[in-house]
Amino acid sequence: MSDDNGTPGTPAGSADGAAGPAGGPRPEPLRFFGNSWVHHDHGYPARRAAVAAGSLVAAVASCLVLRFAYEGIRIADSGPFVTGLIIAMFAICSALAFRNTWDGFGKRPDPQRQASLRGLLAIGFVGSLLAYFFRSLTEAPGEKLHREEYQRAREEHERRTTRRTGDPSRKKRRR
């Protein structure tokens, strides 16, 4: 795992020195799912349901915490302008975090862009939780990307390891 952004250093399906079942690439484990996403075994449906429920509960709890913060601002009587700015900030940051998280399920995120958006994504954490919830209703978050990379790595491995038919030393030479 990369220390900068939490994404693995190697793409799914990379051989990275550890051979898979037939000496081929190994699938990259997903957070909360391990390698159960490959064959949808080892409690995959239960894990998906737990991830969906957990992310929804975390999003609701986060909204309650934000509600307490809003009440504190209202009690402080900081004025409608400041209150409006804070509400707009959380709404915009949550929308951007949702979009960024959702796009991250389909393609590898750029580490430099992720680093520059870190503060914005921290403020919009509710959007990230909701993106995780909605994606886990259909698949493990990131499964489609990992499956494509793993299939591509397996096909490349097959092409590299398939044997030719015939004896190359007996091949007729053109003159």
mmCIF file of C-alpha atoms in Angstrom:
data_model
loop_
_atom_site.group_PDB
_atom_site.id
_atom_site.type_symbol
_atom_site.label_atom_id
_atom_site.label_comp_id
_atom_site.label_asym_id
_atom_site.label_seq_id
_atom_site.Cartn_x
_atom_site.Cartn_y
_atom_site.Cartn_z
ATOM 1 C CA MET A 1 0.000 0.000 0.000
ATOM 2 C CA SER A 2 1.113 3.467 -0.780
ATOM 3 C CA ASP A 3 1.468 5.633 2.324
ATOM 4 C CA ASP A 4 0.346 8.739 0.462
ATOM 5 C CA ASN A 5 -3.170 7.872 -0.592
ATOM 6 C CA GLY A 6 -4.031 4.376 0.619
ATOM 7 C CA THR A 7 -4.077 2.859 -2.865
ATOM 8 C CA PRO A 8 -2.049 -0.267 -3.538
ATOM 9 C CA GLY A 9 1.273 0.263 -5.261
ATOM 10 C CA THR A 10 0.634 -2.423 -7.863
ATOM 11 C CA PRO A 11 -2.446 -2.873 -10.014
ATOM 12 C CA ALA A 12 -4.732 -5.838 -9.528
ATOM 13 C CA GLY A 13 -3.505 -8.982 -11.175
ATOM 14 C CA SER A 14 0.156 -8.051 -11.052
ATOM 15 C CA ALA A 15 2.487 -10.908 -10.389
ATOM 16 C CA ASP A 16 4.614 -8.801 -7.973
ATOM 17 C CA GLY A 17 6.842 -11.748 -7.175
ATOM 18 C CA ALA A 18 4.124 -13.932 -5.684
ATOM 19 C CA ALA A 19 2.693 -16.488 -8.043
ATOM 20 C CA GLY A 20 -0.982 -17.293 -8.219
ATOM 21 C CA PRO A 21 -2.595 -20.723 -8.541
ATOM 22 C CA ALA A 22 -0.751 -21.764 -11.726
ATOM 23 C CA GLY A 23 2.180 -19.398 -11.446
ATOM 24 C CA GLY A 24 0.035 -16.601 -12.832
ATOM 25 C CA PRO A 25 -1.063 -13.257 -11.474
ATOM 26 C CA ARG A 26 -2.814 -12.962 -8.141
ATOM 27 C CA PRO A 27 -5.951 -10.901 -7.580
ATOM 28 C CA GLU A 28 -5.530 -7.782 -5.502
ATOM 29 C CA PRO A 29 -7.502 -7.904 -2.240
ATOM 30 C CA LEU A 30 -10.219 -5.308 -1.661
ATOM 31 C CA ARG A 31 -10.790 -3.597 1.669
ATOM 32 C CA PHE A 32 -13.361 -5.553 3.726
ATOM 33 C CA PHE A 33 -13.577 -8.266 1.025
ATOM 34 C CA GLY A 34 -10.088 -9.707 0.648
ATOM 35 C CA ASN A 35 -10.073 -11.922 -2.441
ATOM 36 C CA SER A 36 -13.677 -13.082 -2.028
ATOM 37 C CA TRP A 37 -14.696 -10.741 -4.873
ATOM 38 C CA VAL A 38 -13.065 -13.016 -7.461
ATOM 39 C CA HIS A 39 -15.500 -15.937 -7.117
ATOM 40 C CA HIS A 40 -18.068 -14.282 -4.812
ATOM 41 C CA ASP A 41 -17.334 -16.838 -2.095
ATOM 42 C CA HIS A 42 -16.338 -16.818 1.589
ATOM 43 C CA GLY A 43 -19.318 -14.726 2.695
ATOM 44 C CA TYR A 44 -19.187 -12.196 -0.127
ATOM 45 C CA PRO A 45 -22.950 -11.371 -0.064
ATOM 46 C CA ALA A 46 -22.921 -10.972 3.718
ATOM 47 C CA ARG A 47 -19.843 -8.753 3.522
ATOM 48 C CA ARG A 48 -21.498 -6.584 0.876
ATOM 49 C CA ALA A 49 -24.600 -6.221 3.022
ATOM 50 C CA ALA A 50 -22.459 -5.385 6.070
ATOM 51 C CA VAL A 51 -20.433 -2.806 4.128
ATOM 52 C CA ALA A 52 -23.618 -1.201 2.773
ATOM 53 C CA ALA A 53 -25.220 -1.075 6.206
ATOM 54 C CA GLY A 54 -22.033 0.128 7.888
ATOM 55 C CA SER A 55 -21.428 2.938 5.433
ATOM 56 C CA LEU A 56 -25.048 4.062 5.671
ATOM 57 C CA VAL A 57 -24.956 4.034 9.476
ATOM 58 C CA ALA A 58 -21.677 5.967 9.417
ATOM 59 C CA ALA A 59 -23.186 8.527 7.014
ATOM 60 C CA VAL A 60 -26.260 8.993 9.222
ATOM 61 C CA ALA A 61 -24.093 9.322 12.345
ATOM 62 C CA SER A 62 -21.921 11.852 10.520
ATOM 63 C CA CYS A 63 -24.979 13.885 9.574
ATOM 64 C CA LEU A 64 -26.035 13.918 13.237
ATOM 65 C CA VAL A 65 -22.593 15.205 14.229
ATOM 66 C CA LEU A 66 -22.838 17.889 11.540
ATOM 67 C CA ARG A 67 -26.281 18.790 12.887
ATOM 68 C CA PHE A 68 -24.768 19.348 16.355
ATOM 69 C CA ALA A 69 -22.100 21.543 14.773
ATOM 70 C CA TYR A 70 -24.780 23.526 12.971
ATOM 71 C CA GLU A 71 -26.677 24.015 16.246
ATOM 72 C CA GLY A 72 -23.466 25.263 17.862
ATOM 73 C CA ILE A 73 -23.014 27.814 15.101
ATOM 74 C CA ARG A 74 -26.629 28.898 15.459
ATOM 75 C CA ILE A 75 -26.276 29.247 19.224
ATOM 76 C CA ALA A 76 -23.136 31.326 18.711
ATOM 77 C CA ASP A 77 -25.297 33.695 16.670
ATOM 78 C CA SER A 78 -22.606 34.193 14.054
ATOM 79 C CA GLY A 79 -25.108 35.483 11.519
ATOM 80 C CA PRO A 80 -26.889 34.076 8.504
ATOM 81 C CA PHE A 81 -23.969 34.727 6.137
ATOM 82 C CA VAL A 82 -21.523 32.538 8.083
ATOM 83 C CA THR A 83 -24.173 29.872 8.597
ATOM 84 C CA GLY A 84 -24.941 29.861 4.870
ATOM 85 C CA LEU A 85 -21.242 29.623 3.998
ATOM 86 C CA ILE A 86 -20.743 26.637 6.271
ATOM 87 C CA ILE A 87 -23.811 24.827 4.926
ATOM 88 C CA ALA A 88 -22.700 25.528 1.340
ATOM 89 C CA MET A 89 -19.153 24.363 2.142
ATOM 90 C CA PHE A 90 -20.321 21.007 3.493
ATOM 91 C CA ALA A 91 -22.807 20.518 0.651
ATOM 92 C CA ILE A 92 -20.305 21.334 -2.104
ATOM 93 C CA CYS A 93 -17.480 19.355 -0.511
ATOM 94 C CA SER A 94 -19.776 16.360 0.007
ATOM 95 C CA ALA A 95 -20.876 16.475 -3.634
ATOM 96 C CA LEU A 96 -17.266 16.684 -4.832
ATOM 97 C CA ALA A 97 -16.197 13.881 -2.477
ATOM 98 C CA PHE A 98 -19.068 11.713 -3.728
ATOM 99 C CA ARG A 99 -18.042 12.263 -7.357
ATOM 100 C CA ASN A 100 -14.348 11.709 -6.662
ATOM 101 C CA THR A 101 -15.017 8.510 -4.704
ATOM 102 C CA TRP A 102 -17.450 7.231 -7.333
ATOM 103 C CA ASP A 103 -14.946 7.877 -10.137
ATOM 104 C CA GLY A 104 -12.257 6.135 -8.096
ATOM 105 C CA PHE A 105 -14.244 2.903 -8.326
ATOM 106 C CA GLY A 106 -13.850 2.895 -12.119
ATOM 107 C CA LYS A 107 -10.247 4.031 -12.650
ATOM 108 C CA ARG A 108 -7.071 4.366 -10.648
ATOM 109 C CA PRO A 109 -6.916 7.797 -9.003
ATOM 110 C CA ASP A 110 -3.985 10.090 -9.680
ATOM 111 C CA PRO A 111 -1.921 10.227 -6.454
ATOM 112 C CA GLN A 112 -0.996 13.893 -6.863
ATOM 113 C CA ARG A 113 -4.610 14.904 -7.465
ATOM 114 C CA GLN A 114 -5.686 12.871 -4.447
ATOM 115 C CA ALA A 115 -3.088 14.605 -2.294
ATOM 116 C CA SER A 116 -4.263 18.030 -3.420
ATOM 117 C CA LEU A 117 -7.917 17.118 -2.723
ATOM 118 C CA ARG A 118 -7.249 15.566 0.683
ATOM 119 C CA GLY A 119 -8.651 18.499 2.707
ATOM 120 C CA LEU A 120 -11.705 18.860 0.517
ATOM 121 C CA LEU A 121 -12.404 15.119 0.733
ATOM 122 C CA ALA A 122 -12.027 15.224 4.512
ATOM 123 C CA ILE A 123 -14.654 17.956 4.755
ATOM 124 C CA GLY A 124 -16.978 16.086 2.378
ATOM 125 C CA PHE A 125 -16.629 12.736 4.122
ATOM 126 C CA VAL A 126 -20.424 12.229 4.073
ATOM 127 C CA GLY A 127 -20.338 12.171 0.257
ATOM 128 C CA SER A 128 -17.619 9.508 0.280
ATOM 129 C CA LEU A 129 -19.626 7.371 2.695
ATOM 130 C CA LEU A 130 -22.721 7.667 0.534
ATOM 131 C CA ALA A 131 -20.761 6.734 -2.607
ATOM 132 C CA TYR A 132 -19.455 3.669 -0.778
ATOM 133 C CA PHE A 133 -23.015 2.785 0.261
ATOM 134 C CA PHE A 134 -24.519 3.100 -3.218
ATOM 135 C CA ARG A 135 -21.698 1.156 -4.888
ATOM 136 C CA SER A 136 -21.890 -1.666 -2.353
ATOM 137 C CA LEU A 137 -25.539 -2.200 -3.301
ATOM 138 C CA THR A 138 -24.439 -3.514 -6.715
ATOM 139 C CA GLU A 139 -20.884 -4.792 -6.180
ATOM 140 C CA ALA A 140 -17.921 -4.562 -3.871
ATOM 141 C CA PRO A 141 -16.587 -1.000 -4.179
ATOM 142 C CA GLY A 142 -13.782 -1.152 -6.741
ATOM 143 C CA GLU A 143 -14.612 -4.691 -7.868
ATOM 144 C CA LYS A 144 -15.207 -3.780 -11.517
ATOM 145 C CA LEU A 145 -11.837 -2.030 -11.833
ATOM 146 C CA HIS A 146 -9.979 -4.841 -10.083
ATOM 147 C CA ARG A 147 -11.767 -7.506 -12.133
ATOM 148 C CA GLU A 148 -10.814 -5.786 -15.419
ATOM 149 C CA GLU A 149 -7.176 -5.453 -14.349
ATOM 150 C CA TYR A 150 -7.066 -9.039 -13.102
ATOM 151 C CA GLN A 151 -8.610 -10.421 -16.327
ATOM 152 C CA ARG A 152 -6.164 -8.368 -18.419
ATOM 153 C CA ALA A 153 -3.223 -9.656 -16.355
ATOM 154 C CA ARG A 154 -4.460 -13.254 -16.698
ATOM 155 C CA GLU A 155 -4.812 -12.887 -20.488
ATOM 156 C CA GLU A 156 -1.307 -11.421 -20.775
ATOM 157 C CA HIS A 157 0.039 -14.251 -18.652
ATOM 158 C CA GLU A 158 -1.737 -16.796 -20.871
ATOM 159 C CA ARG A 159 -0.240 -15.245 -23.997
ATOM 160 C CA ARG A 160 3.242 -15.295 -22.498
ATOM 161 C CA THR A 161 3.050 -18.873 -21.290
ATOM 162 C CA THR A 162 1.235 -20.678 -24.111
ATOM 163 C CA ARG A 163 3.479 -23.109 -25.849
ATOM 164 C CA ARG A 164 3.963 -23.221 -29.562
ATOM 165 C CA THR A 165 3.166 -26.329 -31.485
ATOM 166 C CA GLY A 166 5.947 -28.061 -33.324
ATOM 167 C CA ASP A 167 9.691 -28.055 -32.997
ATOM 168 C CA PRO A 168 11.210 -24.654 -33.859
ATOM 169 C CA SER A 169 14.537 -26.258 -34.835
ATOM 170 C CA ARG A 170 12.838 -28.246 -37.622
ATOM 171 C CA LYS A 171 11.223 -25.152 -39.062
ATOM 172 C CA LYS A 172 11.858 -24.707 -42.782
ATOM 173 C CA ARG A 173 13.876 -21.656 -43.618
ATOM 174 C CA ARG A 174 13.048 -19.383 -46.485
ATOM 175 C CA ARG A 175 15.785 -18.581 -48.945
#
